[in-house]
Amino acid sequence: MVNSVAPRVESLATSGIQSIPKEYVRTKEEQTSITNIFEEEKKEEGPQVPTIDLKEIDSEDIELREKCREELKKAAMDWGVMHLVNHGISDELLERVKKAGEVFFQQPVEEKEKYANDQETGKIAGYGSKLANNASGQLEWEDYFFHLVFPEEKRDMSIWPKTPSDYTEATSEYAKQLRILVTKILSILSIGLGLEEGRLEQEVGGMEELLLQMKINYYPKCPQPELALGVEAHTDVSALTFILHNMVPGLQLFYQGKWVTAKCVPNSIIMHIGDTIEILSNGKYKSILHRGLVNKDKVRISWAVFCEPPKEKIILKPVLEVVSEEEPALFPPRTFAQHIQHKLFRKTQEEFKN
């Protein structure tokens, strides 16, 4: 039997190759828009990803509170992505989470292989690299570590990294605090649609059923960054996604017909509106197309937490209150699992046409 595990990108990157294998080379069309990420990050002209200061999110001062909530709602409707600052999670905890992930990835590949996942059998949690899931067999320039971090009773602690020793404690505490922030954000987005504040939380499964899945993305240095992508263009299927990074730029958003590079904002958390909230809001909140670039000089690491509704228990469709004769439902009812399948199927169809 042929072993179908793709070689780890890290092993490729450190092997001394000067040119990348063909399965990592993007299409000619994609290559035209891949630029030097460090140059892009310096640019001051053109649209910039909004930074939302959450300091007054619960302020006693009604005016300050409303202003803060309005800005968040506007960014969710216009961009669907934003840098959150003063989000209530301490810089110290964010540093611990990042340090723990960095130390895990600094271990030799053989050590990390002890946590390898097995995508073919559906065991997606653990250490992995992307398998080709598209007709062209293209791969992305990244390895990752993926696991469920909340609710606590649904975690599989057997696959959590033992090294470093702080990994479990830092990651668990971060997940717990992030879950509190998720409720706050969902209540503001609910009110922004004219709904009761607990409504969107309820629609995505509430405390018991909303899953927080963490994916640490490890993007090694790439000898030909102009030909590769760390993550190809996609929208997140989640309700919300929260991202930390090691201050190396790479994230790009497709906004008003152009790729815009997200600046690195210290101590911020990047938040994406995912497809799930776009569907529930009937397109009022945007799930933006985004991708990740790589570079020659620096390893980039990002920590993404995807907040996902349960796969089968909930039917995702625009909430009744945001649908009218003037604004009919833009999305057919589907379970979360069906939505994922629909996206994969559509992608395959598009490639088939090309």
mmCIF file of C-alpha atoms in Angstrom:
data_model
loop_
_atom_site.group_PDB
_atom_site.id
_atom_site.type_symbol
_atom_site.label_atom_id
_atom_site.label_comp_id
_atom_site.label_asym_id
_atom_site.label_seq_id
_atom_site.Cartn_x
_atom_site.Cartn_y
_atom_site.Cartn_z
ATOM 1 C CA MET A 1 0.000 0.000 0.000
ATOM 2 C CA VAL A 2 1.320 3.446 -0.891
ATOM 3 C CA ASN A 3 1.623 5.803 2.043
ATOM 4 C CA SER A 4 -0.451 8.816 1.064
ATOM 5 C CA VAL A 5 0.882 11.144 3.761
ATOM 6 C CA ALA A 6 2.261 14.258 2.113
ATOM 7 C CA PRO A 7 5.799 15.030 3.255
ATOM 8 C CA ARG A 8 5.749 17.655 5.977
ATOM 9 C CA VAL A 9 6.268 21.084 4.477
ATOM 10 C CA GLU A 10 8.764 21.850 7.229
ATOM 11 C CA SER A 11 10.910 18.879 6.121
ATOM 12 C CA LEU A 12 10.789 20.132 2.533
ATOM 13 C CA ALA A 13 11.638 23.683 3.592
ATOM 14 C CA THR A 14 14.677 22.629 5.631
ATOM 15 C CA SER A 15 15.975 20.139 3.026
ATOM 16 C CA GLY A 16 17.812 22.872 1.122
ATOM 17 C CA ILE A 17 15.617 22.787 -1.995
ATOM 18 C CA GLN A 18 15.883 25.867 -4.250
ATOM 19 C CA SER A 19 12.627 25.293 -6.093
ATOM 20 C CA ILE A 20 9.344 24.011 -4.705
ATOM 21 C CA PRO A 21 7.664 20.782 -5.929
ATOM 22 C CA LYS A 22 5.090 21.351 -8.664
ATOM 23 C CA GLU A 23 2.118 20.445 -6.469
ATOM 24 C CA TYR A 24 2.791 23.577 -4.392
ATOM 25 C CA VAL A 25 2.934 25.875 -7.433
ATOM 26 C CA ARG A 26 -0.225 27.956 -7.817
ATOM 27 C CA THR A 27 -2.001 28.586 -11.118
ATOM 28 C CA LYS A 28 -0.665 31.299 -13.434
ATOM 29 C CA GLU A 29 -3.770 33.358 -12.684
ATOM 30 C CA GLU A 30 -3.152 33.210 -8.918
ATOM 31 C CA GLN A 31 0.542 33.989 -9.333
ATOM 32 C CA THR A 32 -0.222 37.357 -10.924
ATOM 33 C CA SER A 33 -1.556 38.611 -7.560
ATOM 34 C CA ILE A 34 1.086 37.081 -5.250
ATOM 35 C CA THR A 35 3.441 39.825 -4.113
ATOM 36 C CA ASN A 36 6.094 40.410 -1.466
ATOM 37 C CA ILE A 37 4.179 40.373 1.811
ATOM 38 C CA PHE A 38 6.664 42.625 3.653
ATOM 39 C CA GLU A 39 6.376 45.306 0.949
ATOM 40 C CA GLU A 40 2.597 44.973 0.982
ATOM 41 C CA GLU A 41 2.378 45.391 4.742
ATOM 42 C CA LYS A 42 4.214 48.734 4.555
ATOM 43 C CA LYS A 43 1.720 50.270 2.139
ATOM 44 C CA GLU A 44 -0.338 53.075 3.616
ATOM 45 C CA GLU A 45 -2.597 53.843 0.677
ATOM 46 C CA GLY A 46 -5.809 52.032 -0.111
ATOM 47 C CA PRO A 47 -8.327 50.389 2.233
ATOM 48 C CA GLN A 48 -7.078 49.022 5.585
ATOM 49 C CA VAL A 49 -8.635 46.292 7.706
ATOM 50 C CA PRO A 50 -10.547 48.108 10.482
ATOM 51 C CA THR A 51 -9.299 48.055 14.082
ATOM 52 C CA ILE A 52 -12.120 47.891 16.619
ATOM 53 C CA ASP A 53 -11.417 48.987 20.184
ATOM 54 C CA LEU A 54 -13.634 46.970 22.537
ATOM 55 C CA LYS A 55 -12.710 48.949 25.639
ATOM 56 C CA GLU A 56 -16.170 50.514 25.963
ATOM 57 C CA ILE A 57 -18.131 47.446 24.849
ATOM 58 C CA ASP A 58 -19.861 47.197 28.271
ATOM 59 C CA SER A 59 -19.446 50.818 29.345
ATOM 60 C CA GLU A 60 -21.910 52.377 31.807
ATOM 61 C CA ASP A 61 -21.861 55.391 29.485
ATOM 62 C CA ILE A 62 -24.579 54.595 26.967
ATOM 63 C CA GLU A 63 -23.111 56.836 24.283
ATOM 64 C CA LEU A 64 -19.628 55.273 24.471
ATOM 65 C CA ARG A 65 -21.105 51.782 24.557
ATOM 66 C CA GLU A 66 -23.326 52.391 21.538
ATOM 67 C CA LYS A 67 -20.479 53.940 19.559
ATOM 68 C CA CYS A 68 -18.268 50.905 20.199
ATOM 69 C CA ARG A 69 -21.023 48.433 19.264
ATOM 70 C CA GLU A 70 -21.940 50.405 16.163
ATOM 71 C CA GLU A 71 -18.324 50.328 14.939
ATOM 72 C CA LEU A 72 -18.146 46.573 15.407
ATOM 73 C CA LYS A 73 -21.432 46.075 13.556
ATOM 74 C CA LYS A 74 -20.299 48.345 10.700
ATOM 75 C CA ALA A 75 -17.011 46.441 10.310
ATOM 76 C CA ALA A 76 -18.925 43.140 10.284
ATOM 77 C CA MET A 77 -21.231 44.409 7.540
ATOM 78 C CA ASP A 78 -18.601 46.136 5.427
ATOM 79 C CA TRP A 79 -15.502 43.925 5.823
ATOM 80 C CA GLY A 80 -16.430 40.839 7.823
ATOM 81 C CA VAL A 81 -12.949 40.960 9.364
ATOM 82 C CA MET A 82 -11.307 43.244 11.931
ATOM 83 C CA HIS A 83 -8.472 43.618 14.432
ATOM 84 C CA LEU A 84 -9.902 43.548 17.970
ATOM 85 C CA VAL A 85 -7.966 45.495 20.619
ATOM 86 C CA ASN A 86 -8.784 45.865 24.335
ATOM 87 C CA HIS A 87 -10.637 42.577 23.979
ATOM 88 C CA GLY A 88 -10.276 41.683 27.647
ATOM 89 C CA ILE A 89 -7.806 38.801 27.279
ATOM 90 C CA SER A 90 -4.485 39.658 28.897
ATOM 91 C CA ASP A 91 -1.351 40.143 26.817
ATOM 92 C CA GLU A 92 0.385 37.745 29.195
ATOM 93 C CA LEU A 93 -2.052 34.922 28.405
ATOM 94 C CA LEU A 94 -1.789 35.569 24.642
ATOM 95 C CA GLU A 95 2.001 35.366 24.946
ATOM 96 C CA ARG A 96 1.774 32.071 26.854
ATOM 97 C CA VAL A 97 -0.495 30.558 24.192
ATOM 98 C CA LYS A 98 1.865 31.667 21.427
ATOM 99 C CA LYS A 99 4.971 30.517 23.275
ATOM 100 C CA ALA A 100 3.430 27.078 23.876
ATOM 101 C CA GLY A 101 2.580 26.644 20.185
ATOM 102 C CA GLU A 102 6.004 27.870 19.078
ATOM 103 C CA VAL A 103 7.795 25.453 21.403
ATOM 104 C CA PHE A 104 5.668 22.553 20.136
ATOM 105 C CA PHE A 105 6.588 23.378 16.542
ATOM 106 C CA GLN A 106 10.276 23.868 17.387
ATOM 107 C CA GLN A 107 10.505 20.154 18.191
ATOM 108 C CA PRO A 108 11.937 17.797 15.546
ATOM 109 C CA VAL A 109 9.388 16.571 12.972
ATOM 110 C CA GLU A 110 9.772 13.012 14.380
ATOM 111 C CA GLU A 111 8.510 14.236 17.772
ATOM 112 C CA LYS A 112 5.525 15.970 16.209
ATOM 113 C CA GLU A 113 4.725 12.837 14.154
ATOM 114 C CA LYS A 114 3.732 11.127 17.416
ATOM 115 C CA TYR A 115 0.651 13.349 17.239
ATOM 116 C CA ALA A 116 -0.011 12.779 13.528
ATOM 117 C CA ASN A 117 -3.620 12.782 12.399
ATOM 118 C CA ASP A 118 -5.065 10.396 9.825
ATOM 119 C CA GLN A 119 -7.324 12.310 7.488
ATOM 120 C CA GLU A 120 -8.115 9.274 5.333
ATOM 121 C CA THR A 121 -9.894 7.611 8.258
ATOM 122 C CA GLY A 122 -11.520 10.856 9.346
ATOM 123 C CA LYS A 123 -9.230 11.428 12.338
ATOM 124 C CA ILE A 124 -8.539 15.089 11.655
ATOM 125 C CA ALA A 125 -7.334 16.131 15.114
ATOM 126 C CA GLY A 126 -3.571 16.231 15.613
ATOM 127 C CA TYR A 127 -0.481 17.151 13.613
ATOM 128 C CA GLY A 128 -0.919 17.251 9.844
ATOM 129 C CA SER A 129 -0.337 18.712 6.416
ATOM 130 C CA LYS A 130 -3.044 19.252 3.856
ATOM 131 C CA LEU A 131 -3.888 16.373 1.563
ATOM 132 C CA ALA A 132 -4.807 17.274 -1.994
ATOM 133 C CA ASN A 133 -8.576 17.638 -1.872
ATOM 134 C CA ASN A 134 -8.945 19.214 -5.266
ATOM 135 C CA ALA A 135 -8.821 17.946 -8.810
ATOM 136 C CA SER A 136 -5.535 19.693 -9.564
ATOM 137 C CA GLY A 137 -3.836 18.070 -6.564
ATOM 138 C CA GLN A 138 -2.505 21.396 -5.291
ATOM 139 C CA LEU A 139 -1.026 21.673 -1.830
ATOM 140 C CA GLU A 140 -0.543 24.551 0.587
ATOM 141 C CA TRP A 141 2.774 25.607 2.118
ATOM 142 C CA GLU A 142 1.897 24.811 5.737
ATOM 143 C CA ASP A 143 1.809 22.175 8.460
ATOM 144 C CA TYR A 144 -0.663 22.467 11.316
ATOM 145 C CA PHE A 145 -1.894 21.160 14.642
ATOM 146 C CA PHE A 146 -5.674 20.883 15.042
ATOM 147 C CA HIS A 147 -7.810 20.059 18.072
ATOM 148 C CA LEU A 148 -11.058 20.885 19.854
ATOM 149 C CA VAL A 149 -10.494 23.227 22.804
ATOM 150 C CA PHE A 150 -14.038 23.960 24.086
ATOM 151 C CA PRO A 151 -16.464 22.773 25.564
ATOM 152 C CA GLU A 152 -14.075 21.130 28.007
ATOM 153 C CA GLU A 153 -16.035 17.876 28.294
ATOM 154 C CA LYS A 154 -15.741 17.314 24.519
ATOM 155 C CA ARG A 155 -11.934 17.611 24.407
ATOM 156 C CA ASP A 156 -9.727 14.617 23.682
ATOM 157 C CA MET A 157 -6.791 15.297 25.987
ATOM 158 C CA SER A 158 -4.850 12.292 24.672
ATOM 159 C CA ILE A 159 -3.831 14.243 21.562
ATOM 160 C CA TRP A 160 -2.900 17.496 23.309
ATOM 161 C CA PRO A 161 0.853 18.170 23.152
ATOM 162 C CA LYS A 162 2.740 17.127 26.308
ATOM 163 C CA THR A 163 5.579 19.507 25.380
ATOM 164 C CA PRO A 164 5.763 22.254 26.478
ATOM 165 C CA SER A 165 4.275 21.574 29.911
ATOM 166 C CA ASP A 166 2.325 24.874 29.838
ATOM 167 C CA TYR A 167 0.526 23.989 26.594
ATOM 168 C CA THR A 168 -2.610 22.527 28.193
ATOM 169 C CA GLU A 169 -3.040 25.153 30.884
ATOM 170 C CA ALA A 170 -2.430 28.174 28.627
ATOM 171 C CA THR A 171 -4.592 26.849 25.787
ATOM 172 C CA SER A 172 -7.456 25.815 28.105
ATOM 173 C CA GLU A 173 -7.514 29.202 29.822
ATOM 174 C CA TYR A 174 -7.422 31.008 26.467
ATOM 175 C CA ALA A 175 -10.325 28.902 25.153
ATOM 176 C CA LYS A 176 -12.357 29.674 28.277
ATOM 177 C CA GLN A 177 -11.780 33.427 28.011
ATOM 178 C CA LEU A 178 -12.349 33.438 24.268
ATOM 179 C CA ARG A 179 -15.690 31.697 24.814
ATOM 180 C CA ILE A 180 -16.801 34.629 27.011
ATOM 181 C CA LEU A 181 -15.771 37.061 24.241
ATOM 182 C CA VAL A 182 -17.719 34.978 21.676
ATOM 183 C CA THR A 183 -20.939 35.472 23.664
ATOM 184 C CA LYS A 184 -20.339 39.234 23.824
ATOM 185 C CA ILE A 185 -19.667 39.523 20.102
ATOM 186 C CA LEU A 186 -22.676 37.377 19.174
ATOM 187 C CA SER A 187 -24.958 39.473 21.378
ATOM 188 C CA ILE A 188 -23.804 42.699 19.698
ATOM 189 C CA LEU A 189 -24.262 41.152 16.248
ATOM 190 C CA SER A 190 -27.757 39.979 17.307
ATOM 191 C CA ILE A 191 -28.772 43.436 18.480
ATOM 192 C CA GLY A 192 -27.320 44.823 15.233
ATOM 193 C CA LEU A 193 -29.890 42.753 13.322
ATOM 194 C CA GLY A 194 -32.738 43.908 15.563
ATOM 195 C CA LEU A 195 -32.859 40.546 17.365
ATOM 196 C CA GLU A 196 -32.810 39.718 21.066
ATOM 197 C CA GLU A 197 -29.232 39.664 22.271
ATOM 198 C CA GLY A 198 -29.063 35.902 22.930
ATOM 199 C CA ARG A 199 -30.550 34.928 19.591
ATOM 200 C CA LEU A 200 -27.467 34.281 17.418
ATOM 201 C CA GLU A 201 -25.778 32.414 20.264
ATOM 202 C CA GLN A 202 -28.828 30.164 20.448
ATOM 203 C CA GLU A 203 -28.888 29.714 16.648
ATOM 204 C CA VAL A 204 -25.282 28.426 16.631
ATOM 205 C CA GLY A 205 -25.720 25.948 19.473
ATOM 206 C CA GLY A 206 -25.166 27.892 22.693
ATOM 207 C CA MET A 207 -22.692 26.973 25.443
ATOM 208 C CA GLU A 208 -23.263 23.227 25.100
ATOM 209 C CA GLU A 209 -23.045 22.787 21.353
ATOM 210 C CA LEU A 210 -20.884 25.541 19.816
ATOM 211 C CA LEU A 211 -17.456 23.983 19.259
ATOM 212 C CA LEU A 212 -14.187 25.907 19.466
ATOM 213 C CA GLN A 213 -11.616 24.194 17.259
ATOM 214 C CA MET A 214 -8.039 25.449 17.365
ATOM 215 C CA LYS A 215 -5.724 25.168 14.379
ATOM 216 C CA ILE A 216 -2.122 26.274 14.796
ATOM 217 C CA ASN A 217 -0.844 27.003 11.292
ATOM 218 C CA TYR A 218 2.903 26.689 10.763
ATOM 219 C CA TYR A 219 4.195 28.306 7.560
ATOM 220 C CA PRO A 220 7.897 27.503 7.004
ATOM 221 C CA LYS A 221 10.177 29.782 4.983
ATOM 222 C CA CYS A 222 9.597 29.203 1.294
ATOM 223 C CA PRO A 223 12.354 29.375 -1.368
ATOM 224 C CA GLN A 224 9.845 30.574 -4.000
ATOM 225 C CA PRO A 225 7.144 32.520 -2.125
ATOM 226 C CA GLU A 226 5.958 34.151 -5.360
ATOM 227 C CA LEU A 227 4.708 30.732 -6.556
ATOM 228 C CA ALA A 228 3.095 29.350 -3.397
ATOM 229 C CA LEU A 229 0.317 30.079 -0.924
ATOM 230 C CA GLY A 230 0.235 29.196 2.757
ATOM 231 C CA VAL A 231 -3.539 28.939 2.547
ATOM 232 C CA GLU A 232 -5.478 29.246 -0.682
ATOM 233 C CA ALA A 233 -8.368 31.692 -1.049
ATOM 234 C CA HIS A 234 -11.417 30.621 0.958
ATOM 235 C CA THR A 235 -14.127 31.849 3.297
ATOM 236 C CA ASP A 236 -14.420 30.308 6.770
ATOM 237 C CA VAL A 237 -17.372 27.965 7.331
ATOM 238 C CA SER A 238 -17.431 28.865 11.039
ATOM 239 C CA ALA A 239 -19.724 31.278 12.886
ATOM 240 C CA LEU A 240 -16.721 33.352 13.998
ATOM 241 C CA THR A 241 -12.950 32.819 13.723
ATOM 242 C CA PHE A 242 -10.381 34.381 16.059
ATOM 243 C CA ILE A 243 -6.728 34.554 15.027
ATOM 244 C CA LEU A 244 -3.476 35.272 16.845
ATOM 245 C CA HIS A 245 -0.148 35.400 14.980
ATOM 246 C CA ASN A 246 3.571 35.780 15.640
ATOM 247 C CA MET A 247 3.649 39.294 14.109
ATOM 248 C CA VAL A 248 4.831 38.042 10.714
ATOM 249 C CA PRO A 249 2.426 39.343 8.010
ATOM 250 C CA GLY A 250 0.675 36.930 5.649
ATOM 251 C CA LEU A 251 -3.095 37.387 5.838
ATOM 252 C CA GLN A 252 -4.768 38.971 2.817
ATOM 253 C CA LEU A 253 -8.426 39.853 2.361
ATOM 254 C CA PHE A 254 -10.253 40.165 -0.959
ATOM 255 C CA TYR A 255 -11.971 43.529 -0.498
ATOM 256 C CA GLN A 256 -13.685 45.535 -3.264
ATOM 257 C CA GLY A 257 -12.020 43.465 -5.966
ATOM 258 C CA LYS A 258 -8.440 43.682 -4.640
ATOM 259 C CA TRP A 259 -6.200 41.749 -2.251
ATOM 260 C CA VAL A 260 -5.604 43.861 0.870
ATOM 261 C CA THR A 261 -2.833 42.891 3.312
ATOM 262 C CA ALA A 262 -3.690 42.889 7.017
ATOM 263 C CA LYS A 263 -1.195 44.884 9.044
ATOM 264 C CA CYS A 264 0.276 43.313 12.186
ATOM 265 C CA VAL A 265 -1.394 45.042 15.131
ATOM 266 C CA PRO A 266 0.308 44.242 18.472
ATOM 267 C CA ASN A 267 -1.791 42.390 21.090
ATOM 268 C CA SER A 268 -4.793 42.280 18.795
ATOM 269 C CA ILE A 269 -6.962 39.329 17.902
ATOM 270 C CA ILE A 270 -8.132 39.187 14.293
ATOM 271 C CA MET A 271 -11.804 38.238 14.015
ATOM 272 C CA HIS A 272 -13.548 36.901 10.922
ATOM 273 C CA ILE A 273 -17.273 36.595 10.411
ATOM 274 C CA GLY A 274 -17.750 33.079 9.008
ATOM 275 C CA ASP A 275 -20.299 31.636 6.561
ATOM 276 C CA THR A 276 -22.572 30.511 9.420
ATOM 277 C CA ILE A 277 -23.216 34.095 10.595
ATOM 278 C CA GLU A 278 -23.422 35.331 7.004
ATOM 279 C CA ILE A 279 -26.198 32.782 6.394
ATOM 280 C CA LEU A 280 -28.087 33.539 9.629
ATOM 281 C CA SER A 281 -27.921 37.292 8.901
ATOM 282 C CA ASN A 282 -29.044 36.722 5.291
ATOM 283 C CA GLY A 283 -25.848 38.273 3.964
ATOM 284 C CA LYS A 284 -25.936 41.409 6.126
ATOM 285 C CA TYR A 285 -22.726 40.341 7.849
ATOM 286 C CA LYS A 286 -19.984 39.350 5.401
ATOM 287 C CA SER A 287 -17.829 36.232 5.310
ATOM 288 C CA ILE A 288 -14.830 37.619 3.413
ATOM 289 C CA LEU A 289 -12.612 35.710 1.007
ATOM 290 C CA HIS A 290 -9.070 35.522 2.390
ATOM 291 C CA ARG A 291 -5.767 33.701 1.908
ATOM 292 C CA GLY A 292 -2.288 33.411 3.442
ATOM 293 C CA LEU A 293 1.006 34.333 1.775
ATOM 294 C CA VAL A 294 4.409 32.930 2.696
ATOM 295 C CA ASN A 295 7.893 34.418 2.552
ATOM 296 C CA LYS A 296 11.591 33.563 2.232
ATOM 297 C CA ASP A 297 12.868 35.042 5.466
ATOM 298 C CA LYS A 298 10.578 34.314 8.375
ATOM 299 C CA VAL A 299 8.498 31.440 9.684
ATOM 300 C CA ARG A 300 4.915 32.565 10.206
ATOM 301 C CA ILE A 301 2.687 30.960 12.816
ATOM 302 C CA SER A 302 -0.979 31.721 13.386
ATOM 303 C CA TRP A 303 -3.446 30.386 15.952
ATOM 304 C CA ALA A 304 -6.971 30.225 14.533
ATOM 305 C CA VAL A 305 -9.960 29.281 16.677
ATOM 306 C CA PHE A 306 -13.011 28.368 14.627
ATOM 307 C CA CYS A 307 -16.360 28.627 16.444
ATOM 308 C CA GLU A 308 -18.518 26.004 14.743
ATOM 309 C CA PRO A 309 -22.153 24.996 15.190
ATOM 310 C CA PRO A 310 -22.856 21.272 15.631
ATOM 311 C CA LYS A 311 -22.688 19.382 12.327
ATOM 312 C CA GLU A 312 -26.208 17.902 12.241
ATOM 313 C CA LYS A 313 -28.326 19.256 15.097
ATOM 314 C CA ILE A 314 -29.091 22.702 13.709
ATOM 315 C CA ILE A 315 -30.507 23.817 10.388
ATOM 316 C CA LEU A 316 -28.664 26.907 9.161
ATOM 317 C CA LYS A 317 -30.864 29.375 7.350
ATOM 318 C CA PRO A 318 -31.522 33.127 7.510
ATOM 319 C CA VAL A 319 -33.431 33.960 10.710
ATOM 320 C CA LEU A 320 -37.054 34.805 9.987
ATOM 321 C CA GLU A 321 -36.789 38.387 11.229
ATOM 322 C CA VAL A 322 -34.239 39.391 8.576
ATOM 323 C CA VAL A 323 -36.194 37.906 5.668
ATOM 324 C CA SER A 324 -38.965 39.823 3.887
ATOM 325 C CA GLU A 325 -40.547 40.123 0.443
ATOM 326 C CA GLU A 326 -38.051 42.871 -0.394
ATOM 327 C CA GLU A 327 -35.175 40.817 1.015
ATOM 328 C CA PRO A 328 -35.917 37.138 0.385
ATOM 329 C CA ALA A 329 -33.716 34.394 1.853
ATOM 330 C CA LEU A 330 -30.394 34.220 -0.019
ATOM 331 C CA PHE A 331 -29.428 30.811 1.373
ATOM 332 C CA PRO A 332 -31.336 27.496 1.333
ATOM 333 C CA PRO A 333 -31.698 25.619 4.648
ATOM 334 C CA ARG A 334 -28.761 23.249 5.302
ATOM 335 C CA THR A 335 -27.067 21.568 8.225
ATOM 336 C CA PHE A 336 -23.503 22.687 8.913
ATOM 337 C CA ALA A 337 -22.264 19.360 7.503
ATOM 338 C CA GLN A 338 -24.284 19.914 4.311
ATOM 339 C CA HIS A 339 -22.886 23.436 3.981
ATOM 340 C CA ILE A 340 -19.319 22.072 4.126
ATOM 341 C CA GLN A 341 -20.170 19.397 1.537
ATOM 342 C CA HIS A 342 -21.805 21.987 -0.710
ATOM 343 C CA LYS A 343 -18.650 24.120 -0.642
ATOM 344 C CA LEU A 344 -16.398 21.174 -1.454
ATOM 345 C CA PHE A 345 -18.708 20.042 -4.248
ATOM 346 C CA ARG A 346 -18.902 23.516 -5.747
ATOM 347 C CA LYS A 347 -15.124 23.815 -5.664
ATOM 348 C CA THR A 348 -14.717 20.494 -7.470
ATOM 349 C CA GLN A 349 -17.308 21.534 -10.053
ATOM 350 C CA GLU A 350 -15.518 24.790 -10.736
ATOM 351 C CA GLU A 351 -12.216 22.987 -11.222
ATOM 352 C CA PHE A 352 -13.899 20.502 -13.483
ATOM 353 C CA LYS A 353 -15.152 23.374 -15.660
ATOM 354 C CA ASN A 354 -11.683 24.921 -15.777
#
